[in-house]
Amino acid sequence: MNICDSDAVSLSLLTFGADKVNALVDADVAVLNTCSVRAQAEHKAYSWLGRAEELKAVKKDLKIIVIGCMAQRLGDKITKRFKSVDLVIGAKDIEEAAKKIIELQNKNSKAQKTDARSGKPDADISDFSLKLSTPSANPVRYLTIMRGCDNYCSYCVVPFVRGNEISLNCEDILKQCEIYAENGTKEIKFLGQNVNSYNYGGINFAALLEKASEIEKISRIRFMTNHPKDLSQDLIDAIASLPKVCNHIHLPMQSASDKILQSMNRKYTYSHYRLLVEQLRKKIPDINITTDIITGFPQETQEDFQATLRAVKDIRFGGAYIFRYSPRPNTAAAAMSDDVPIEEKKRRLQILLDETNKISAEIAASAVGRRRLVLAEKCEDGVLETRTKDNRKVFVKGSPQDIGKEIDVLIAQAKINSLFGEICK
Ligand code: SAH
Ligand code: SF4
């Protein structure tokens, strides 16, 4: 979602006449988009700001702008700590970010490089990306279909920084998809904190997938993230029956202990989660199920952890993001007494990581010798980066002309996170 937001802000800055530079040292304006989900992400932002401040000491005209979730969460605490930061724009105002940045630059800079070409700044992010879509280099497009989240999982800062859940207008989404398609996009990736609770005027997510499938030039549709409590039979049927909808689902489990799930306010039990996995695999036999897991949540005992480890071995996820629990300000979990030492959180994380890596490698290896239809996304030094429908990266020899094409490849070699193949003649 942050990549999508950063792209939208950067594209809209370009429409205002800004130029993109490759190195911070060459910039007049540096914009840092931030994440607050874990403390580590915020630490990274702080250290980047430290470096930017050092640069500004010698390059006095440099404007430093902080946008996104951390900007929303901390507001002017950022400018108090980092005196050289010129502007802070929270996640809820991200659509206005480019306009505000240009205003600041126009006000403060005599030797400005930017000029507000369009006169009236357009606040609709989706529109900005339309004007500048670069089809040949962009066969895959992200599209935010909803903002915010109402779930208040007890560990999570997202509802506090991104606000309430809002589903965006279905017609606008489809119009946007069509324009992308006309500009050469082959794959659309719908984004939201909880896409499967999408509902705009009675149109649910399954219905949106169905409508998007009707766009002729789009050949693949992906989506993330899904909340297990909102995964309906309707949606499972839509994934099963709509050929353009990819056979991959990211379904964060977080834990397999019912006690911990309840304390996380996830609103499902492990047996419900397990049942969903079974139903998905029954209706979509080749589906790749990936997940998120948190280790060392407050009061997670060895027994709770073992339940999660057993679930990982039993379900055999195609991939998993595993995080050490990180207390976040204002969240309900931050007020819980946390009796799991950091070292133990790390140890549990490593055990799960070793297990999921082993399983992912085995699943990847089972693809060797098989043919897969891949979409070519990028090309570097004669090597195409492509993706299967079940979301596995495959590297094959090819040329930039192949970008955007669906190609049949034979998988020759497998590593945990990527496959290597040859184009079938
Ligand atoms: N809306 C998405 C999640 C967004 S955050 C969803 O519900 O799936 C992405 C992942 O970060 C979460 O699934 C969770 O595993 C992890 N996460 C969120 N807050 C965390 C915290 N305080 N500590 C550790 N991991 C966290
Ligand atoms: Fe956070 Fe839960 Fe909302 Fe995901 S569903 S963003 S984890 S509160």
PDB file of N, CA, C and O and ligand atoms in Angstrom, residues 35-39 148-149 151 153-158 192-195 224-228 250-254 264 266 291-295 297 321-328 331 333, ligand 1:
ATOM      1  N   CYS A  35       6.075   4.141   7.494  1.00  0.00           N
ATOM      2  CA  CYS A  35       5.206   3.066   7.979  1.00  0.00           C
ATOM      3  C   CYS A  35       5.305   3.028   9.499  1.00  0.00           C
ATOM      4  O   CYS A  35       6.377   3.237  10.055  1.00  0.00           O
ATOM      5  N   SER A  36       4.169   2.762  10.152  1.00  0.00           N
ATOM      6  CA  SER A  36       4.167   2.724  11.622  1.00  0.00           C
ATOM      7  C   SER A  36       3.830   1.352  12.171  1.00  0.00           C
ATOM      8  O   SER A  36       3.678   1.184  13.365  1.00  0.00           O
ATOM      9  N   VAL A  37       3.682   0.367  11.279  1.00  0.00           N
ATOM     10  CA  VAL A  37       3.160  -0.930  11.726  1.00  0.00           C
ATOM     11  C   VAL A  37       4.026  -1.553  12.822  1.00  0.00           C
ATOM     12  O   VAL A  37       3.514  -2.060  13.801  1.00  0.00           O
ATOM     13  N   ARG A  38       5.349  -1.487  12.637  1.00  0.00           N
ATOM     14  CA  ARG A  38       6.241  -1.975  13.695  1.00  0.00           C
ATOM     15  C   ARG A  38       7.248  -0.885  14.044  1.00  0.00           C
ATOM     16  O   ARG A  38       7.552  -0.029  13.212  1.00  0.00           O
ATOM     17  N   ALA A  39       7.771  -0.970  15.292  1.00  0.00           N
ATOM     18  CA  ALA A  39       8.714   0.051  15.745  1.00  0.00           C
ATOM     19  C   ALA A  39       9.927   0.116  14.819  1.00  0.00           C
ATOM     20  O   ALA A  39      10.454   1.192  14.538  1.00  0.00           O
ATOM     21  N   GLY A 148      -8.254   2.736   5.116  1.00  0.00           N
ATOM     22  CA  GLY A 148      -8.526   2.586   6.541  1.00  0.00           C
ATOM     23  C   GLY A 148      -8.897   1.183   6.959  1.00  0.00           C
ATOM     24  O   GLY A 148      -8.881   0.239   6.159  1.00  0.00           O
ATOM     25  N   CYS A 149      -9.225   1.041   8.239  1.00  0.00           N
ATOM     26  CA  CYS A 149      -9.600  -0.265   8.779  1.00  0.00           C
ATOM     27  C   CYS A 149     -10.373  -0.060  10.080  1.00  0.00           C
ATOM     28  O   CYS A 149     -10.043   0.827  10.859  1.00  0.00           O
ATOM     29  N   ASN A 151     -11.063  -2.803  12.138  1.00  0.00           N
ATOM     30  CA  ASN A 151     -11.010  -4.074  12.867  1.00  0.00           C
ATOM     31  C   ASN A 151     -10.368  -3.994  14.250  1.00  0.00           C
ATOM     32  O   ASN A 151     -10.638  -4.814  15.108  1.00  0.00           O
ATOM     33  N   CYS A 153      -7.524  -4.889  15.500  1.00  0.00           N
ATOM     34  CA  CYS A 153      -6.775  -6.016  16.056  1.00  0.00           C
ATOM     35  C   CYS A 153      -5.924  -5.397  17.168  1.00  0.00           C
ATOM     36  O   CYS A 153      -5.391  -4.288  16.994  1.00  0.00           O
ATOM     37  N   SER A 154      -5.799  -6.094  18.287  1.00  0.00           N
ATOM     38  CA  SER A 154      -5.315  -5.398  19.489  1.00  0.00           C
ATOM     39  C   SER A 154      -3.861  -4.920  19.380  1.00  0.00           C
ATOM     40  O   SER A 154      -3.441  -4.054  20.127  1.00  0.00           O
ATOM     41  N   TYR A 155      -3.096  -5.495  18.428  1.00  0.00           N
ATOM     42  CA  TYR A 155      -1.685  -5.119  18.297  1.00  0.00           C
ATOM     43  C   TYR A 155      -1.463  -4.014  17.267  1.00  0.00           C
ATOM     44  O   TYR A 155      -0.358  -3.516  17.120  1.00  0.00           O
ATOM     45  N   CYS A 156      -2.506  -3.641  16.537  1.00  0.00           N
ATOM     46  CA  CYS A 156      -2.275  -2.943  15.260  1.00  0.00           C
ATOM     47  C   CYS A 156      -2.547  -1.439  15.308  1.00  0.00           C
ATOM     48  O   CYS A 156      -3.575  -0.976  15.802  1.00  0.00           O
ATOM     49  N   VAL A 157      -1.647  -0.682  14.725  1.00  0.00           N
ATOM     50  CA  VAL A 157      -1.729   0.772  14.748  1.00  0.00           C
ATOM     51  C   VAL A 157      -2.522   1.321  13.549  1.00  0.00           C
ATOM     52  O   VAL A 157      -2.918   2.480  13.529  1.00  0.00           O
ATOM     53  N   VAL A 158      -2.767   0.440  12.549  1.00  0.00           N
ATOM     54  CA  VAL A 158      -3.367   0.912  11.291  1.00  0.00           C
ATOM     55  C   VAL A 158      -4.670   1.708  11.479  1.00  0.00           C
ATOM     56  O   VAL A 158      -4.803   2.806  10.935  1.00  0.00           O
ATOM     57  N   GLY A 192      -6.071  -3.158  -0.171  1.00  0.00           N
ATOM     58  CA  GLY A 192      -6.828  -2.624   0.962  1.00  0.00           C
ATOM     59  C   GLY A 192      -6.375  -3.369   2.201  1.00  0.00           C
ATOM     60  O   GLY A 192      -5.812  -4.467   2.084  1.00  0.00           O
ATOM     61  N   GLN A 193      -6.616  -2.814   3.366  1.00  0.00           N
ATOM     62  CA  GLN A 193      -6.226  -3.506   4.596  1.00  0.00           C
ATOM     63  C   GLN A 193      -7.036  -4.773   4.769  1.00  0.00           C
ATOM     64  O   GLN A 193      -6.644  -5.697   5.460  1.00  0.00           O
ATOM     65  N   ASN A 194      -8.198  -4.781   4.137  1.00  0.00           N
ATOM     66  CA  ASN A 194      -9.115  -5.895   4.342  1.00  0.00           C
ATOM     67  C   ASN A 194     -10.023  -5.968   3.119  1.00  0.00           C
ATOM     68  O   ASN A 194     -11.216  -5.734   3.221  1.00  0.00           O
ATOM     69  N   VAL A 195      -9.445  -6.311   1.960  1.00  0.00           N
ATOM     70  CA  VAL A 195     -10.200  -6.199   0.703  1.00  0.00           C
ATOM     71  C   VAL A 195     -11.484  -7.015   0.700  1.00  0.00           C
ATOM     72  O   VAL A 195     -12.458  -6.642   0.051  1.00  0.00           O
ATOM     73  N   MET A 224      -4.936  -8.083  -2.192  1.00  0.00           N
ATOM     74  CA  MET A 224      -4.491  -8.301  -0.824  1.00  0.00           C
ATOM     75  C   MET A 224      -4.806  -7.081   0.016  1.00  0.00           C
ATOM     76  O   MET A 224      -4.928  -5.995  -0.508  1.00  0.00           O
ATOM     77  N   THR A 225      -5.024  -7.237   1.346  1.00  0.00           N
ATOM     78  CA  THR A 225      -4.954  -8.428   2.163  1.00  0.00           C
ATOM     79  C   THR A 225      -6.350  -8.877   2.559  1.00  0.00           C
ATOM     80  O   THR A 225      -7.278  -8.096   2.523  1.00  0.00           O
ATOM     81  N   ASN A 226      -6.462 -10.117   3.019  1.00  0.00           N
ATOM     82  CA  ASN A 226      -7.758 -10.670   3.385  1.00  0.00           C
ATOM     83  C   ASN A 226      -7.814 -10.941   4.873  1.00  0.00           C
ATOM     84  O   ASN A 226      -6.842 -11.397   5.468  1.00  0.00           O
ATOM     85  N   HIS A 227      -8.959 -10.688   5.464  1.00  0.00           N
ATOM     86  CA  HIS A 227      -9.147 -11.051   6.872  1.00  0.00           C
ATOM     87  C   HIS A 227      -9.944 -12.346   6.915  1.00  0.00           C
ATOM     88  O   HIS A 227     -11.025 -12.417   6.310  1.00  0.00           O
ATOM     89  N   PRO A 228      -9.448 -13.363   7.624  1.00  0.00           N
ATOM     90  CA  PRO A 228     -10.163 -14.652   7.640  1.00  0.00           C
ATOM     91  C   PRO A 228     -11.626 -14.525   8.078  1.00  0.00           C
ATOM     92  O   PRO A 228     -12.475 -15.259   7.574  1.00  0.00           O
ATOM     93  N   HIS A 250      -3.480 -14.257   0.128  1.00  0.00           N
ATOM     94  CA  HIS A 250      -2.709 -13.948   1.325  1.00  0.00           C
ATOM     95  C   HIS A 250      -3.718 -13.854   2.466  1.00  0.00           C
ATOM     96  O   HIS A 250      -4.577 -12.973   2.471  1.00  0.00           O
ATOM     97  N   LEU A 251      -3.613 -14.786   3.394  1.00  0.00           N
ATOM     98  CA  LEU A 251      -4.629 -14.907   4.441  1.00  0.00           C
ATOM     99  C   LEU A 251      -3.937 -14.938   5.814  1.00  0.00           C
ATOM    100  O   LEU A 251      -3.594 -16.017   6.333  1.00  0.00           O
ATOM    101  N   PRO A 252      -3.708 -13.754   6.388  1.00  0.00           N
ATOM    102  CA  PRO A 252      -2.950 -13.711   7.642  1.00  0.00           C
ATOM    103  C   PRO A 252      -3.604 -14.519   8.762  1.00  0.00           C
ATOM    104  O   PRO A 252      -4.773 -14.324   9.064  1.00  0.00           O
ATOM    105  N   MET A 253      -2.819 -15.434   9.325  1.00  0.00           N
ATOM    106  CA  MET A 253      -3.334 -16.293  10.400  1.00  0.00           C
ATOM    107  C   MET A 253      -3.009 -15.674  11.761  1.00  0.00           C
ATOM    108  O   MET A 253      -3.766 -15.789  12.701  1.00  0.00           O
ATOM    109  N   GLN A 254      -1.844 -15.078  11.875  1.00  0.00           N
ATOM    110  CA  GLN A 254      -1.314 -14.406  13.080  1.00  0.00           C
ATOM    111  C   GLN A 254      -0.919 -15.384  14.176  1.00  0.00           C
ATOM    112  O   GLN A 254       0.156 -15.276  14.750  1.00  0.00           O
ATOM    113  N   MET A 264      -5.879 -11.100  20.537  1.00  0.00           N
ATOM    114  CA  MET A 264      -5.539 -10.219  19.398  1.00  0.00           C
ATOM    115  C   MET A 264      -6.784  -9.554  18.808  1.00  0.00           C
ATOM    116  O   MET A 264      -6.673  -8.751  17.877  1.00  0.00           O
ATOM    117  N   ARG A 266      -9.004 -11.008  16.875  1.00  0.00           N
ATOM    118  CA  ARG A 266      -9.078 -11.382  15.465  1.00  0.00           C
ATOM    119  C   ARG A 266     -10.459 -11.913  15.062  1.00  0.00           C
ATOM    120  O   ARG A 266     -10.753 -12.050  13.875  1.00  0.00           O
ATOM    121  N   THR A 291       0.746 -16.304   4.303  1.00  0.00           N
ATOM    122  CA  THR A 291       0.205 -15.809   5.563  1.00  0.00           C
ATOM    123  C   THR A 291       1.132 -14.834   6.283  1.00  0.00           C
ATOM    124  O   THR A 291       2.282 -14.638   5.869  1.00  0.00           O
ATOM    125  N   ASP A 292       0.598 -14.229   7.339  1.00  0.00           N
ATOM    126  CA  ASP A 292       1.387 -13.429   8.288  1.00  0.00           C
ATOM    127  C   ASP A 292       1.246 -14.078   9.662  1.00  0.00           C
ATOM    128  O   ASP A 292       0.149 -14.527  10.020  1.00  0.00           O
ATOM    129  N   ILE A 293       2.340 -14.080  10.415  1.00  0.00           N
ATOM    130  CA  ILE A 293       2.306 -14.634  11.776  1.00  0.00           C
ATOM    131  C   ILE A 293       3.078 -13.691  12.708  1.00  0.00           C
ATOM    132  O   ILE A 293       4.110 -13.134  12.320  1.00  0.00           O
ATOM    133  N   ILE A 294       2.566 -13.530  13.910  1.00  0.00           N
ATOM    134  CA  ILE A 294       3.275 -12.724  14.916  1.00  0.00           C
ATOM    135  C   ILE A 294       3.774 -13.670  16.009  1.00  0.00           C
ATOM    136  O   ILE A 294       3.007 -14.507  16.497  1.00  0.00           O
ATOM    137  N   THR A 295       5.048 -13.540  16.378  1.00  0.00           N
ATOM    138  CA  THR A 295       5.547 -14.383  17.489  1.00  0.00           C
ATOM    139  C   THR A 295       5.749 -13.523  18.726  1.00  0.00           C
ATOM    140  O   THR A 295       6.092 -12.339  18.645  1.00  0.00           O
ATOM    141  N   PHE A 297       3.529 -12.652  21.105  1.00  0.00           N
ATOM    142  CA  PHE A 297       2.461 -11.742  21.535  1.00  0.00           C
ATOM    143  C   PHE A 297       2.360 -11.842  23.059  1.00  0.00           C
ATOM    144  O   PHE A 297       2.661 -12.885  23.634  1.00  0.00           O
ATOM    145  N   TYR A 321       5.103 -14.275   6.066  1.00  0.00           N
ATOM    146  CA  TYR A 321       5.822 -13.159   6.682  1.00  0.00           C
ATOM    147  C   TYR A 321       5.671 -13.348   8.174  1.00  0.00           C
ATOM    148  O   TYR A 321       4.541 -13.422   8.685  1.00  0.00           O
ATOM    149  N   ILE A 322       6.802 -13.439   8.864  1.00  0.00           N
ATOM    150  CA  ILE A 322       6.737 -13.690  10.307  1.00  0.00           C
ATOM    151  C   ILE A 322       7.340 -12.492  11.029  1.00  0.00           C
ATOM    152  O   ILE A 322       8.439 -12.033  10.689  1.00  0.00           O
ATOM    153  N   PHE A 323       6.605 -11.970  11.995  1.00  0.00           N
ATOM    154  CA  PHE A 323       7.032 -10.752  12.689  1.00  0.00           C
ATOM    155  C   PHE A 323       7.129 -11.006  14.179  1.00  0.00           C
ATOM    156  O   PHE A 323       6.306 -11.713  14.757  1.00  0.00           O
ATOM    157  N   ARG A 324       8.130 -10.380  14.781  1.00  0.00           N
ATOM    158  CA  ARG A 324       8.223 -10.387  16.243  1.00  0.00           C
ATOM    159  C   ARG A 324       7.274  -9.311  16.751  1.00  0.00           C
ATOM    160  O   ARG A 324       7.266  -8.188  16.227  1.00  0.00           O
ATOM    161  N   TYR A 325       6.466  -9.662  17.745  1.00  0.00           N
ATOM    162  CA  TYR A 325       5.498  -8.690  18.261  1.00  0.00           C
ATOM    163  C   TYR A 325       6.210  -7.400  18.694  1.00  0.00           C
ATOM    164  O   TYR A 325       7.227  -7.426  19.377  1.00  0.00           O
ATOM    165  N   SER A 326       5.617  -6.278  18.278  1.00  0.00           N
ATOM    166  CA  SER A 326       6.201  -4.975  18.579  1.00  0.00           C
ATOM    167  C   SER A 326       5.075  -4.105  19.157  1.00  0.00           C
ATOM    168  O   SER A 326       4.081  -3.858  18.477  1.00  0.00           O
ATOM    169  N   PRO A 327       5.186  -3.709  20.433  1.00  0.00           N
ATOM    170  CA  PRO A 327       4.083  -2.929  21.021  1.00  0.00           C
ATOM    171  C   PRO A 327       3.944  -1.572  20.337  1.00  0.00           C
ATOM    172  O   PRO A 327       4.944  -0.892  20.110  1.00  0.00           O
ATOM    173  N   ARG A 328       2.732  -1.200  19.968  1.00  0.00           N
ATOM    174  CA  ARG A 328       2.497   0.069  19.279  1.00  0.00           C
ATOM    175  C   ARG A 328       1.642   0.987  20.148  1.00  0.00           C
ATOM    176  O   ARG A 328       0.650   0.534  20.750  1.00  0.00           O
ATOM    177  N   THR A 331      -2.492   1.125  21.098  1.00  0.00           N
ATOM    178  CA  THR A 331      -3.194  -0.138  20.839  1.00  0.00           C
ATOM    179  C   THR A 331      -3.535  -0.831  22.150  1.00  0.00           C
ATOM    180  O   THR A 331      -2.862  -0.608  23.174  1.00  0.00           O
ATOM    181  N   ALA A 333      -3.124  -3.935  22.902  1.00  0.00           N
ATOM    182  CA  ALA A 333      -2.081  -4.877  23.327  1.00  0.00           C
ATOM    183  C   ALA A 333      -0.945  -4.167  24.069  1.00  0.00           C
ATOM    184  O   ALA A 333      -0.298  -4.769  24.935  1.00  0.00           O
TER     185      ALA A 333
HETATM  186  N1  SAH B   1      -4.526  -5.380   7.127  1.00  0.00           N
HETATM  187  C1  SAH B   1      -3.576  -6.403   7.046  1.00  0.00           C
HETATM  188  C2  SAH B   1      -2.343  -6.182   7.866  1.00  0.00           C
HETATM  189  C3  SAH B   1      -1.569  -5.000   7.809  1.00  0.00           C
HETATM  190  S1  SAH B   1      -0.152  -5.037   8.813  1.00  0.00           S
HETATM  191  C4  SAH B   1      -4.178  -7.650   7.607  1.00  0.00           C
HETATM  192  O1  SAH B   1      -5.016  -7.602   8.483  1.00  0.00           O
HETATM  193  O2  SAH B   1      -3.714  -8.651   7.189  1.00  0.00           O
HETATM  194  C5  SAH B   1       0.722  -6.416   8.151  1.00  0.00           C
HETATM  195  C6  SAH B   1       1.114  -7.429   9.180  1.00  0.00           C
HETATM  196  O3  SAH B   1       1.976  -6.840  10.127  1.00  0.00           O
HETATM  197  C7  SAH B   1      -0.020  -8.007  10.012  1.00  0.00           C
HETATM  198  O4  SAH B   1      -0.703  -9.036   9.363  1.00  0.00           O
HETATM  199  C8  SAH B   1       0.704  -8.509  11.236  1.00  0.00           C
HETATM  200  O5  SAH B   1       1.157  -9.838  11.085  1.00  0.00           O
HETATM  201  C9  SAH B   1       1.914  -7.578  11.329  1.00  0.00           C
HETATM  202  N2  SAH B   1       1.786  -6.645  12.442  1.00  0.00           N
HETATM  203  C10 SAH B   1       0.889  -5.650  12.584  1.00  0.00           C
HETATM  204  N3  SAH B   1       1.076  -5.004  13.754  1.00  0.00           N
HETATM  205  C11 SAH B   1       2.114  -5.619  14.365  1.00  0.00           C
HETATM  206  C12 SAH B   1       2.783  -5.431  15.599  1.00  0.00           C
HETATM  207  N4  SAH B   1       2.398  -4.517  16.455  1.00  0.00           N
HETATM  208  N5  SAH B   1       3.838  -6.236  15.894  1.00  0.00           N
HETATM  209  C13 SAH B   1       4.218  -7.203  15.030  1.00  0.00           C
HETATM  210  N6  SAH B   1       3.630  -7.430  13.854  1.00  0.00           N
HETATM  211  C14 SAH B   1       2.581  -6.657  13.519  1.00  0.00           C
END
